[in-house]
Each structure stands twice: as C-alpha cells, then as structure tokens.
PDB file of C-alpha atoms in Angstrom:
ATOM      1  CA  MET W1411       0.000   0.000   0.000  1.00 47.00           C
ATOM      2  CA  GLU W1412       2.788   2.380   0.970  1.00 50.00           C
ATOM      3  CA  ASP W1413       4.796   1.686  -2.198  1.00 55.00           C
ATOM      4  CA  LYS W1414       1.712   2.307  -4.332  1.00 57.00           C
ATOM      5  CA  PHE W1415       1.076   5.613  -2.543  1.00 57.00           C
ATOM      6  CA  GLU W1416       4.688   6.750  -2.908  1.00 63.00           C
ATOM      7  CA  ASP W1417       4.812   5.738  -6.592  1.00 59.00           C
ATOM      8  CA  LYS W1418       1.562   7.582  -7.271  1.00 71.00           C
ATOM      9  CA  PHE W1419       2.834  10.607  -5.318  1.00 74.00           C
ATOM     10  CA  GLU W1420       6.142  10.679  -7.240  1.00 79.00           C
ATOM     11  CA  ASP W1421       4.380  10.399 -10.611  1.00 81.00           C
ATOM     12  CA  LYS W1422       2.018  13.207  -9.684  1.00 86.00           C
ATOM     13  CA  PHE W1423       4.856  15.386  -8.420  1.00 90.00           C
ATOM     14  CA  GLU W1424       6.830  14.885 -11.653  1.00 91.00           C
ATOM     15  CA  GLU W1425       3.835  16.185 -13.629  1.00 92.00           C
ATOM     16  CA  ILE W1426       3.443  19.172 -11.318  1.00 93.00           C
ATOM     17  CA  TYR W1427       7.159  19.965 -11.341  1.00 93.00           C
ATOM     18  CA  LYS W1428       7.210  20.004 -15.144  1.00 94.00           C
ATOM     19  CA  GLU W1429       4.237  22.368 -15.202  1.00 93.00           C
ATOM     20  CA  VAL W1430       5.838  24.659 -12.591  1.00 93.00           C
ATOM     21  CA  TYR W1431       9.169  24.644 -14.447  1.00 93.00           C
ATOM     22  CA  ASP W1432       7.571  25.371 -17.836  1.00 93.00           C
ATOM     23  CA  LYS W1433       5.567  28.252 -16.388  1.00 91.00           C
ATOM     24  CA  ALA W1434       8.139  29.855 -14.093  1.00 92.00           C
ATOM     25  CA  ASN W1435      11.616  29.180 -15.492  1.00 91.00           C
ATOM     26  CA  GLU W1436      11.770  31.952 -18.087  1.00 91.00           C
ATOM     27  CA  ILE W1437      10.145  34.460 -15.726  1.00 91.00           C
ATOM     28  CA  LEU W1438      12.530  33.659 -12.849  1.00 90.00           C
ATOM     29  CA  VAL W1439      15.621  33.695 -15.076  1.00 88.00           C
ATOM     30  CA  GLU W1440      14.693  37.170 -16.311  1.00 90.00           C
ATOM     31  CA  ALA W1441      13.901  38.312 -12.757  1.00 85.00           C
ATOM     32  CA  ARG W1442      17.286  37.078 -11.499  1.00 83.00           C
ATOM     33  CA  LYS W1443      19.055  38.852 -14.387  1.00 85.00           C
ATOM     34  CA  ASN W1444      17.283  42.116 -13.530  1.00 84.00           C
ATOM     35  CA  LYS W1445      18.106  41.661  -9.856  1.00 82.00           C
ATOM     36  CA  ASN W1446      21.819  41.068 -10.569  1.00 80.00           C
ATOM     37  CA  ARG W1447      21.893  43.926 -13.074  1.00 83.00           C
ATOM     38  CA  HIS W1448      20.497  46.418 -10.545  1.00 79.00           C
ATOM     39  CA  ILE W1449      22.918  45.280  -7.851  1.00 80.00           C
ATOM     40  CA  ILE W1450      25.920  45.519 -10.197  1.00 83.00           C
ATOM     41  CA  ASN W1451      24.862  48.991 -11.414  1.00 80.00           C
ATOM     42  CA  VAL W1452      24.515  50.332  -7.864  1.00 76.00           C
ATOM     43  CA  PHE W1453      27.786  48.678  -6.832  1.00 77.00           C
ATOM     44  CA  SER W1454      29.624  50.181  -9.842  1.00 80.00           C
ATOM     45  CA  ILE W1455      28.278  53.695  -9.274  1.00 78.00           C
ATOM     46  CA  TYR W1456      29.165  53.753  -5.589  1.00 72.00           C
ATOM     47  CA  LEU W1457      32.567  52.190  -6.245  1.00 76.00           C
ATOM     48  CA  ILE W1458      33.358  55.007  -8.684  1.00 78.00           C
ATOM     49  CA  ILE W1459      32.119  57.596  -6.156  1.00 73.00           C
ATOM     50  CA  THR W1460      34.266  56.044  -3.436  1.00 70.00           C
ATOM     51  CA  ILE W1461      37.397  56.079  -5.628  1.00 73.00           C
ATOM     52  CA  LEU W1462      36.780  59.706  -6.701  1.00 72.00           C
ATOM     53  CA  THR W1463      36.257  60.710  -3.074  1.00 70.00           C
ATOM     54  CA  LYS W1464      39.618  59.174  -2.164  1.00 68.00           C
ATOM     55  CA  ILE W1465      41.347  60.995  -5.039  1.00 72.00           C
ATOM     56  CA  ILE W1466      39.682  64.400  -4.591  1.00 73.00           C
ATOM     57  CA  CYS W1467      39.267  64.705  -0.820  1.00 69.00           C
ATOM     58  CA  LYS W1468      42.364  64.988   1.329  1.00 65.00           C
ATOM     59  CA  GLU W1469      40.420  64.324   4.514  1.00 66.00           C
ATOM     60  CA  ASN W1470      40.145  60.611   5.233  1.00 70.00           C
ATOM     61  CA  LEU W1471      36.893  61.272   7.128  1.00 68.00           C
ATOM     62  CA  TYR W1472      34.970  61.894   3.886  1.00 65.00           C
ATOM     63  CA  PHE W1473      36.438  58.736   2.379  1.00 64.00           C
ATOM     64  CA  TYR W1474      35.404  56.616   5.381  1.00 72.00           C
ATOM     65  CA  MET W1475      31.933  58.168   5.375  1.00 74.00           C
ATOM     66  CA  THR W1476      31.573  57.289   1.697  1.00 72.00           C
ATOM     67  CA  ILE W1477      32.551  53.669   2.399  1.00 75.00           C
ATOM     68  CA  VAL W1478      29.963  53.433   5.206  1.00 77.00           C
ATOM     69  CA  ILE W1479      27.246  54.891   2.955  1.00 77.00           C
ATOM     70  CA  PHE W1480      28.359  52.531   0.177  1.00 75.00           C
ATOM     71  CA  ILE W1481      28.004  49.451   2.415  1.00 79.00           C
ATOM     72  CA  ILE W1482      24.617  50.561   3.789  1.00 81.00           C
ATOM     73  CA  THR W1483      23.324  51.245   0.267  1.00 79.00           C
ATOM     74  CA  ILE W1484      24.422  47.829  -1.016  1.00 79.00           C
ATOM     75  CA  VAL W1485      22.715  46.102   1.929  1.00 81.00           C
ATOM     76  CA  ILE W1486      19.480  48.032   1.311  1.00 84.00           C
ATOM     77  CA  VAL W1487      19.570  47.309  -2.430  1.00 79.00           C
ATOM     78  CA  LEU W1488      20.130  43.587  -1.739  1.00 82.00           C
ATOM     79  CA  MET W1489      17.148  43.518   0.623  1.00 85.00           C
ATOM     80  CA  VAL W1490      14.886  45.338  -1.853  1.00 86.00           C
ATOM     81  CA  GLU W1491      15.920  43.182  -4.809  1.00 86.00           C
ATOM     82  CA  ASN W1492      15.566  39.938  -2.823  1.00 86.00           C
ATOM     83  CA  LYS W1493      12.083  41.014  -1.769  1.00 90.00           C
ATOM     84  CA  LYS W1494      11.105  41.705  -5.389  1.00 91.00           C
ATOM     85  CA  TYR W1495      12.464  38.330  -6.487  1.00 90.00           C
ATOM     86  CA  SER W1496      10.663  36.546  -3.639  1.00 92.00           C
ATOM     87  CA  LYS W1497       7.371  38.148  -4.710  1.00 93.00           C
ATOM     88  CA  ILE W1498       7.823  36.890  -8.289  1.00 94.00           C
ATOM     89  CA  PHE W1499       8.797  33.400  -7.051  1.00 94.00           C
ATOM     90  CA  LYS W1500       5.754  33.092  -4.812  1.00 95.00           C
ATOM     91  CA  LYS W1501       3.401  34.355  -7.504  1.00 94.00           C
ATOM     92  CA  ASN W1502       4.624  31.949 -10.176  1.00 94.00           C
ATOM     93  CA  VAL W1503       5.597  28.898  -8.106  1.00 95.00           C
ATOM     94  CA  ILE W1504       3.888  28.709  -4.708  1.00 95.00           C
ATOM     95  CA  GLU W1505       0.516  29.911  -5.982  1.00 95.00           C
ATOM     96  CA  LEU W1506       0.514  27.130  -8.601  1.00 95.00           C
ATOM     97  CA  LEU W1507       1.553  24.478  -6.034  1.00 95.00           C
ATOM     98  CA  VAL W1508      -1.335  25.522  -3.783  1.00 95.00           C
ATOM     99  CA  LYS W1509      -3.846  25.200  -6.620  1.00 94.00           C
ATOM    100  CA  LYS W1510      -2.444  21.789  -7.536  1.00 93.00           C
ATOM    101  CA  CYS W1511      -3.031  20.550  -3.980  1.00 91.00           C
ATOM    102  CA  ASN W1512      -6.580  21.898  -3.832  1.00 92.00           C
ATOM    103  CA  SER W1513      -8.123  24.168  -6.479  1.00 92.00           C
ATOM    104  CA  LYS W1514     -10.423  25.757  -3.880  1.00 93.00           C
ATOM    105  CA  LEU W1515      -7.496  27.168  -1.908  1.00 95.00           C
ATOM    106  CA  ASN W1516      -5.887  30.570  -2.439  1.00 96.00           C
ATOM    107  CA  PHE W1517      -2.443  31.964  -1.588  1.00 96.00           C
ATOM    108  CA  ASP W1518      -1.669  35.474  -0.344  1.00 96.00           C
ATOM    109  CA  PRO W1519       1.986  36.242   0.541  1.00 94.00           C
ATOM    110  CA  LYS W1520       0.839  39.296   2.529  1.00 94.00           C
ATOM    111  CA  GLY W1521      -1.985  37.439   4.261  1.00 95.00           C
ATOM    112  CA  PHE W1522      -1.524  36.529   7.918  1.00 94.00           C
ATOM    113  CA  MET W1523      -2.804  34.109  10.512  1.00 96.00           C
ATOM    114  CA  SER W1524      -4.741  35.330  13.543  1.00 94.00           C
ATOM    115  CA  SER W1525      -2.761  35.591  16.776  1.00 94.00           C
ATOM    116  CA  GLU W1526      -6.009  34.883  18.657  1.00 94.00           C
ATOM    117  CA  GLU W1527      -6.481  31.577  16.833  1.00 94.00           C
ATOM    118  CA  TYR W1528      -2.871  30.725  17.585  1.00 95.00           C
ATOM    119  CA  LYS W1529      -3.447  31.398  21.285  1.00 94.00           C
ATOM    120  CA  LYS W1530      -6.565  29.214  21.262  1.00 94.00           C
ATOM    121  CA  SER W1531      -4.551  26.287  19.884  1.00 94.00           C
ATOM    122  CA  LYS W1532      -2.401  26.359  23.074  1.00 93.00           C
ATOM    123  CA  PHE W1533       0.594  25.125  21.124  1.00 92.00           C
ATOM    124  CA  ASP W1534       2.616  28.041  22.472  1.00 87.00           C
ATOM    125  CA  THR W1535       1.739  30.033  25.603  1.00 84.00           C
ATOM    126  CA  LYS W1536       4.972  31.952  26.273  1.00 86.00           C
ATOM    127  CA  PHE W1537       5.004  34.428  23.399  1.00 91.00           C
ATOM    128  CA  ASN W1538       4.131  38.138  23.484  1.00 90.00           C
ATOM    129  CA  LYS W1539       5.276  39.012  19.941  1.00 94.00           C
ATOM    130  CA  PHE W1540       3.542  37.529  16.897  1.00 95.00           C
ATOM    131  CA  TYR W1541       4.255  37.789  13.159  1.00 95.00           C
ATOM    132  CA  SER W1542       2.652  35.993  10.217  1.00 96.00           C
ATOM    133  CA  GLU W1543       2.684  35.930   6.389  1.00 95.00           C
ATOM    134  CA  ASP W1544       2.240  33.578   3.391  1.00 96.00           C
ATOM    135  CA  LYS W1545      -1.352  32.645   4.122  1.00 97.00           C
ATOM    136  CA  ILE W1546      -3.108  29.772   2.334  1.00 97.00           C
ATOM    137  CA  PHE W1547      -6.866  29.892   2.775  1.00 96.00           C
ATOM    138  CA  GLY W1548     -10.203  28.804   1.384  1.00 95.00           C
ATOM    139  CA  LYS W1549     -13.173  26.514   1.762  1.00 93.00           C
ATOM    140  CA  ILE W1550     -11.470  23.138   1.680  1.00 90.00           C
ATOM    141  CA  SER W1551     -14.852  21.388   1.560  1.00 85.00           C
ATOM    142  CA  LYS W1552     -18.490  22.361   1.977  1.00 85.00           C
ATOM    143  CA  ASP W1553     -18.065  21.695   5.707  1.00 81.00           C
ATOM    144  CA  ALA W1554     -14.785  23.449   6.497  1.00 92.00           C
ATOM    145  CA  ASN W1555     -12.778  26.666   6.148  1.00 95.00           C
ATOM    146  CA  PHE W1556      -9.002  26.160   5.920  1.00 97.00           C
ATOM    147  CA  GLN W1557      -6.205  28.580   6.901  1.00 96.00           C
ATOM    148  CA  MET W1558      -2.464  27.955   7.027  1.00 97.00           C
ATOM    149  CA  GLY W1559       0.568  30.231   7.042  1.00 96.00           C
ATOM    150  CA  GLN W1560       4.009  31.162   8.293  1.00 96.00           C
ATOM    151  CA  VAL W1561       4.083  32.122  11.960  1.00 96.00           C
ATOM    152  CA  VAL W1562       6.902  33.512  14.107  1.00 95.00           C
ATOM    153  CA  THR W1563       6.452  33.963  17.851  1.00 95.00           C
ATOM    154  CA  LYS W1564       8.827  35.574  20.311  1.00 94.00           C
ATOM    155  CA  GLU W1565       8.961  36.195  24.021  1.00 92.00           C
ATOM    156  CA  GLU W1566      10.278  39.634  24.931  1.00 90.00           C
ATOM    157  CA  LYS W1567      11.524  40.032  28.496  1.00 88.00           C
ATOM    158  CA  VAL W1568      12.433  43.338  30.143  1.00 86.00           C
ATOM    159  CA  TYR W1569      14.724  43.226  33.158  1.00 82.00           C
ATOM    160  CA  LYS W1570      17.154  45.453  35.045  1.00 78.00           C
ATOM    161  CA  ASP W1571      20.889  44.873  35.080  1.00 77.00           C
ATOM    162  CA  ASN W1572      23.182  45.300  38.079  1.00 77.00           C
ATOM    163  CA  ASP W1573      23.313  49.068  37.507  1.00 77.00           C
ATOM    164  CA  GLY W1574      19.531  49.403  37.429  1.00 76.00           C
ATOM    165  CA  ASN W1575      19.349  49.956  33.663  1.00 81.00           C
ATOM    166  CA  GLU W1576      16.512  48.323  31.745  1.00 83.00           C
ATOM    167  CA  GLU W1577      17.559  45.618  29.299  1.00 84.00           C
ATOM    168  CA  THR W1578      15.423  43.725  26.784  1.00 87.00           C
ATOM    169  CA  GLU W1579      15.929  40.076  25.897  1.00 88.00           C
ATOM    170  CA  THR W1580      14.037  38.529  22.971  1.00 91.00           C
ATOM    171  CA  ILE W1581      13.740  34.757  22.618  1.00 92.00           C
ATOM    172  CA  GLU W1582      12.183  33.150  19.534  1.00 93.00           C
ATOM    173  CA  THR W1583       9.713  30.490  20.695  1.00 92.00           C
ATOM    174  CA  PHE W1584       8.504  29.218  17.313  1.00 93.00           C
ATOM    175  CA  ARG W1585       9.106  29.653  13.579  1.00 93.00           C
ATOM    176  CA  GLY W1586       7.192  27.545  11.094  1.00 93.00           C
ATOM    177  CA  MET W1587       3.772  26.539   9.812  1.00 95.00           C
ATOM    178  CA  PHE W1588       0.501  26.999  11.695  1.00 97.00           C
ATOM    179  CA  GLY W1589      -2.966  26.068  10.496  1.00 96.00           C
ATOM    180  CA  VAL W1590      -6.548  26.170  11.720  1.00 97.00           C
ATOM    181  CA  VAL W1591      -9.679  24.618  10.219  1.00 96.00           C
ATOM    182  CA  SER W1592     -13.195  25.664  11.243  1.00 95.00           C
ATOM    183  CA  LEU W1593     -15.734  22.868  10.917  1.00 93.00           C
ATOM    184  CA  LYS W1594     -19.426  23.431  10.224  1.00 89.00           C
ATOM    185  CA  LYS W1595     -20.363  20.850  12.867  1.00 88.00           C
ATOM    186  CA  SER W1596     -18.590  20.018  16.106  1.00 89.00           C
ATOM    187  CA  SER W1597     -16.704  16.738  16.022  1.00 90.00           C
ATOM    188  CA  GLY W1598     -17.493  16.284  19.704  1.00 91.00           C
ATOM    189  CA  VAL W1599     -13.976  15.000  20.406  1.00 93.00           C
ATOM    190  CA  LYS W1600     -10.624  16.210  21.704  1.00 95.00           C
ATOM    191  CA  ILE W1601      -7.624  14.433  20.184  1.00 95.00           C
ATOM    192  CA  TYR W1602      -3.968  15.507  20.253  1.00 95.00           C
ATOM    193  CA  ILE W1603      -1.307  14.025  17.965  1.00 94.00           C
ATOM    194  CA  SER W1604       2.210  15.022  19.007  1.00 92.00           C
ATOM    195  CA  PRO W1605       5.772  13.941  18.175  1.00 90.00           C
ATOM    196  CA  ASN W1606       6.834  10.796  20.001  1.00 87.00           C
ATOM    197  CA  SER W1607       8.148  11.463  23.520  1.00 81.00           C
ATOM    198  CA  THR W1608       9.119   9.333  26.508  1.00 72.00           C
ATOM    199  CA  THR W1609       6.887  11.251  28.939  1.00 68.00           C
ATOM    200  CA  LYS W1610       3.742  10.912  26.800  1.00 75.00           C
ATOM    201  CA  LYS W1611       4.337   7.164  26.427  1.00 75.00           C
ATOM    202  CA  PHE W1612       3.148   6.734  30.010  1.00 75.00           C
ATOM    203  CA  SER W1613       0.162   9.083  29.821  1.00 84.00           C
ATOM    204  CA  LYS W1614      -3.151   7.478  30.792  1.00 88.00           C
ATOM    205  CA  ASP W1615      -4.731   9.249  27.797  1.00 91.00           C
ATOM    206  CA  ARG W1616      -2.352   7.725  25.263  1.00 92.00           C
ATOM    207  CA  ILE W1617      -3.866   5.165  22.884  1.00 92.00           C
ATOM    208  CA  GLU W1618      -2.123   2.818  20.465  1.00 91.00           C
ATOM    209  CA  MET W1619      -2.944   3.106  16.786  1.00 91.00           C
ATOM    210  CA  ASP W1620      -2.966   0.341  14.156  1.00 87.00           C
ATOM    211  CA  SER W1621       0.374   1.350  12.618  1.00 90.00           C
ATOM    212  CA  SER W1622       3.803   0.503  14.000  1.00 91.00           C
ATOM    213  CA  GLU W1623       5.415   3.301  11.943  1.00 92.00           C
ATOM    214  CA  PHE W1624       2.922   5.831  13.308  1.00 93.00           C
ATOM    215  CA  GLU W1625       3.581   4.585  16.851  1.00 91.00           C
ATOM    216  CA  GLN W1626       7.319   5.125  16.392  1.00 90.00           C
ATOM    217  CA  ALA W1627       6.833   8.707  15.236  1.00 91.00           C
ATOM    218  CA  TYR W1628       3.793  10.032  17.152  1.00 93.00           C
ATOM    219  CA  ASP W1629       1.745   9.834  20.332  1.00 93.00           C
ATOM    220  CA  CYS W1630      -2.056  10.030  20.211  1.00 94.00           C
ATOM    221  CA  LEU W1631      -3.634  11.435  23.377  1.00 94.00           C
ATOM    222  CA  THR W1632      -7.394  11.431  23.934  1.00 94.00           C
ATOM    223  CA  LYS W1633     -10.201  10.381  26.252  1.00 94.00           C
ATOM    224  CA  ASP W1634     -12.364   9.725  23.163  1.00 93.00           C
ATOM    225  CA  ARG W1635     -10.768   6.392  22.308  1.00 92.00           C
ATOM    226  CA  ILE W1636     -13.475   4.820  20.163  1.00 93.00           C
ATOM    227  CA  GLU W1637     -13.969   8.002  18.105  1.00 94.00           C
ATOM    228  CA  ALA W1638     -10.193   8.387  17.630  1.00 93.00           C
ATOM    229  CA  MET W1639      -9.934   4.882  16.170  1.00 94.00           C
ATOM    230  CA  LYS W1640     -12.772   5.693  13.762  1.00 94.00           C
ATOM    231  CA  ILE W1641     -11.186   8.974  12.657  1.00 95.00           C
ATOM    232  CA  PHE W1642      -7.557   7.823  12.384  1.00 95.00           C
ATOM    233  CA  THR W1643      -7.960   5.148   9.745  1.00 94.00           C
ATOM    234  CA  ALA W1644      -5.025   3.342   8.109  1.00 93.00           C
ATOM    235  CA  ASP W1645      -4.849   5.742   5.139  1.00 93.00           C
ATOM    236  CA  LEU W1646      -4.851   8.790   7.429  1.00 95.00           C
ATOM    237  CA  LEU W1647      -2.101   7.302   9.606  1.00 95.00           C
ATOM    238  CA  GLU W1648      -0.096   6.671   6.440  1.00 93.00           C
ATOM    239  CA  LEU W1649      -0.262  10.368   5.574  1.00 93.00           C
ATOM    240  CA  PHE W1650       1.163  11.232   9.001  1.00 94.00           C
ATOM    241  CA  VAL W1651       3.962   8.687   8.532  1.00 92.00           C
ATOM    242  CA  ASN W1652       4.854   9.990   5.061  1.00 90.00           C
ATOM    243  CA  LEU W1653       4.881  13.566   6.331  1.00 90.00           C
ATOM    244  CA  LYS W1654       7.418  12.509   8.973  1.00 86.00           C
ATOM    245  CA  LYS W1655       9.527  10.812   6.281  1.00 82.00           C
ATOM    246  CA  GLY W1656       9.531  14.145   4.446  1.00 74.00           C
ATOM    247  CA  LYS W1657      11.726  15.458   7.302  1.00 70.00           C
ATOM    248  CA  PHE W1658       9.129  17.793   8.777  1.00 79.00           C
ATOM    249  CA  LYS W1659       9.981  18.247  12.429  1.00 75.00           C
ATOM    250  CA  ASN W1660       7.605  18.265  15.356  1.00 87.00           C
ATOM    251  CA  PHE W1661       4.280  18.078  13.505  1.00 93.00           C
ATOM    252  CA  GLN W1662       1.448  18.601  15.980  1.00 95.00           C
ATOM    253  CA  PHE W1663      -2.229  18.064  15.251  1.00 97.00           C
ATOM    254  CA  LYS W1664      -5.322  18.728  17.353  1.00 96.00           C
ATOM    255  CA  ILE W1665      -9.021  18.101  16.939  1.00 96.00           C
ATOM    256  CA  GLU W1666     -11.028  20.152  19.434  1.00 94.00           C
ATOM    257  CA  ASP W1667     -14.788  20.063  18.836  1.00 91.00           C
ATOM    258  CA  GLU W1668     -15.415  22.324  15.798  1.00 94.00           C
ATOM    259  CA  LYS W1669     -11.726  23.198  15.283  1.00 96.00           C
ATOM    260  CA  ILE W1670      -8.674  21.464  13.878  1.00 96.00           C
ATOM    261  CA  TYR W1671      -5.272  22.959  14.699  1.00 97.00           C
ATOM    262  CA  PHE W1672      -1.845  21.967  13.405  1.00 97.00           C
ATOM    263  CA  ARG W1673       1.664  23.302  13.316  1.00 95.00           C
ATOM    264  CA  CYS W1674       5.112  22.207  12.162  1.00 93.00           C
ATOM    265  CA  ASP W1675       8.591  23.449  13.016  1.00 89.00           C
ATOM    266  CA  CYS W1676       9.670  23.928   9.381  1.00 85.00           C
ATOM    267  CA  ARG W1677      11.332  27.343   9.854  1.00 84.00           C
ATOM    268  CA  GLU W1678      10.894  29.623   6.800  1.00 85.00           C
ATOM    269  CA  MET W1679       8.053  28.884   4.386  1.00 87.00           C
ATOM    270  CA  PHE W1680       8.198  29.397   0.619  1.00 91.00           C
ATOM    271  CA  GLU W1681      11.244  31.692   0.335  1.00 91.00           C
ATOM    272  CA  PRO W1682      13.390  31.251  -2.802  1.00 90.00           C
ATOM    273  CA  PRO W1683      16.926  29.998  -2.095  1.00 87.00           C
ATOM    274  CA  LYS W1684      19.678  32.620  -1.920  1.00 81.00           C
ATOM    275  CA  ILE W1685      22.277  30.604  -3.865  1.00 80.00           C
ATOM    276  CA  LYS W1686      20.642  27.513  -5.373  1.00 82.00           C
ATOM    277  CA  ASP W1687      18.452  27.555  -8.472  1.00 88.00           C
ATOM    278  CA  ALA W1688      14.955  28.601  -7.338  1.00 89.00           C
ATOM    279  CA  LEU W1689      13.477  25.759  -9.407  1.00 92.00           C
ATOM    280  CA  ASP W1690      15.762  23.079  -7.982  1.00 93.00           C
ATOM    281  CA  LYS W1691      13.585  19.946  -7.891  1.00 92.00           C
ATOM    282  CA  GLU W1692      14.296  19.158  -4.223  1.00 91.00           C
ATOM    283  CA  ILE W1693      13.317  22.675  -3.154  1.00 92.00           C
ATOM    284  CA  ILE W1694      10.065  22.569  -5.141  1.00 93.00           C
ATOM    285  CA  LYS W1695       9.321  19.111  -3.732  1.00 92.00           C
ATOM    286  CA  LYS W1696       9.916  20.369  -0.185  1.00 91.00           C
ATOM    287  CA  TYR W1697       7.457  23.253  -0.691  1.00 93.00           C
ATOM    288  CA  TYR W1698       4.940  20.972  -2.404  1.00 93.00           C
ATOM    289  CA  ASN W1699       5.111  18.532   0.537  1.00 92.00           C
ATOM    290  CA  MET W1700       4.707  21.448   2.926  1.00 92.00           C
ATOM    291  CA  ILE W1701       1.334  22.170   1.306  1.00 93.00           C
ATOM    292  CA  PHE W1702       0.267  18.686   0.188  1.00 93.00           C
ATOM    293  CA  TYR W1703       0.471  16.745   3.449  1.00 93.00           C
ATOM    294  CA  PRO W1704      -1.306  19.195   5.790  1.00 94.00           C
ATOM    295  CA  VAL W1705      -4.051  19.697   3.188  1.00 95.00           C
ATOM    296  CA  LYS W1706      -4.527  15.952   2.579  1.00 94.00           C
ATOM    297  CA  ILE W1707      -4.398  15.160   6.316  1.00 95.00           C
ATOM    298  CA  VAL W1708      -7.090  17.755   6.975  1.00 95.00           C
ATOM    299  CA  GLU W1709      -9.229  16.588   4.022  1.00 94.00           C
ATOM    300  CA  LYS W1710      -9.102  12.954   5.175  1.00 95.00           C
ATOM    301  CA  THR W1711      -9.733  13.917   8.817  1.00 95.00           C
ATOM    302  CA  ILE W1712     -12.855  15.888   7.835  1.00 94.00           C
ATOM    303  CA  GLU W1713     -14.077  13.000   5.676  1.00 93.00           C
ATOM    304  CA  ASN W1714     -13.633  10.550   8.564  1.00 93.00           C
ATOM    305  CA  ILE W1715     -15.285  12.882  11.091  1.00 93.00           C
ATOM    306  CA  ASN W1716     -18.295  13.257   8.785  1.00 91.00           C
ATOM    307  CA  ASN W1717     -18.492   9.469   8.374  1.00 89.00           C
ATOM    308  CA  MET W1718     -18.428   9.086  12.162  1.00 87.00           C
ATOM    309  CA  LEU W1719     -21.131  11.680  12.910  1.00 79.00           C
TER     310      LEU W1719
END
C-alpha cells in the first residue's frame, strides 16, 4: 500500500514539477538577471564615487563616510531586490503548487494568521510578539474553512541589570507553519497528535494506533478512544507517517470540537533559495510537501469525522 502511494505521489509530483518549471523558469531567469543587473549597477556607481572621493578629498573622514554609505546602500539594495524576487517566485511557483493541492485554496503572501487563533490552539503560551505571512486559505470542503501560514512567535523580556538599567531580551519560541480549520459541525472530540516522547508514552490518555510506523513517530492522546480509532484510519495514519519521512519536524495536530489545529517546526516557508536555483527539484518538492500533506491530512480527517457523525 505504501509503495503504491509513494509511486503515485512521485508520478504526480513529476507532472506538477514540469508544469511549474515550464511556467516559471523563463520568468525567474529574467527576474534574477534584472536583480543582478540592478545590484551591479549600484555597486559600480558607488565604487566610482568612493574612488573619486579618495582621489579628490584629502580628509580621510569623507572617504570613510563614503565607504559606510556605500556598504549601507548595497545592503538596502540587496534587501529590496531579494524582496522583489521573492514576490515573483511566490506568484509563479507557490501559488501554482497551492492550486495543484486543492483548487479551492488561495495563496496570499501578505496574508496573515490570527494571533487569537494561535493562542486558542495552546501550542505556544509563552510568546508576546507575533508575526505571520504567506497565508493559504479557502473553503477546503463544503463543511470546512481552511487557513495555514508562516508564523513567528517571540517572548520579549524586560529586566534590570546590576546598575539598574533596563535591558530587553528577545527569545524566539517558534518559527514555522501553523494552520486552523473551522468545521461546520462540532466533532465532539478532543484528540492531540504530538511527536513521540518518553513522557507521553506513560500518559493514561495515550492510545495505540494500528500502525507501527505511526507509533514510532507520534503519540495520540485522547479520552475519546473509540472516536479516535474511527477517525484515524489506516490511510490517514499513512499520511502522518509519510509527512514525517519528508523530514518535517515536530508536527502537531489537534481536533477540538469544531476546530482542527496543526503546526510544524519547518522554519521559513516558501522563500526562494539565496544561492541555489529557485526551481531546484528538491526545493520545489519540499514546498509541495509542505502544502500537500497538511491539506490531505485535513481533508481525510474531515471525511472521517463526517463518516463518524
């Protein structure tokens, strides 16, 4: 069963990759050329200005000031050009990948997840700074609204040093994917799937699922044992296992009445590589998996919940 799924997945991905490459390659090549051209032009102009300043001005201060301005300008230009390139990449690559996973879903790089929904998930309770972008959203079925995006949370602490001066310490608590699904009807259950841990192994709420590979990777915690076994069928468990094989760290999944929450410690989402080819097959596959597995897990979970109700 697993081999058939993986073969089917690989065949499907090859088709999608070809379509993405055919659509985006020429556009991204031109965008990279423009980006490099702008950077080289700015670099050349400021290099000439710096050399002329050294020749004309006797005071070294002016020369050093020019070098500082030159460095700052290059950094700003790099940031602006990378942002432009990222926008083109997301428009022509990520948007297509989203549609290939589910045609009802939309992608908005400037869209953001709700900090209130994130708090309700109780995945992270220590943060007081919240940032989000790259939102995927839409009506995933007639019974559910789907949202997923990049989330960064930080805890900012203010304390006084030995001299009584206020100091601020910022600790990043999470960077990765977060999603929430609103169901039309309450599932009536509370189920938590978390990465395998020694402490959870001995929890009285832990139940064993009918998959040895799933058991090695995850813990399922719930008081609704019968319902959990009905929802987490063999094909759904297989999706969780394959997601883990895709090297996605710490995938967490919750069903709480009329909500489904999930998150994954995947760091940055959907940014083009700085050095590698933006259409490198492994990079595109990583981003496709990042969309495909959460979407398919949610779709199958909703289907199984509806069959149970």
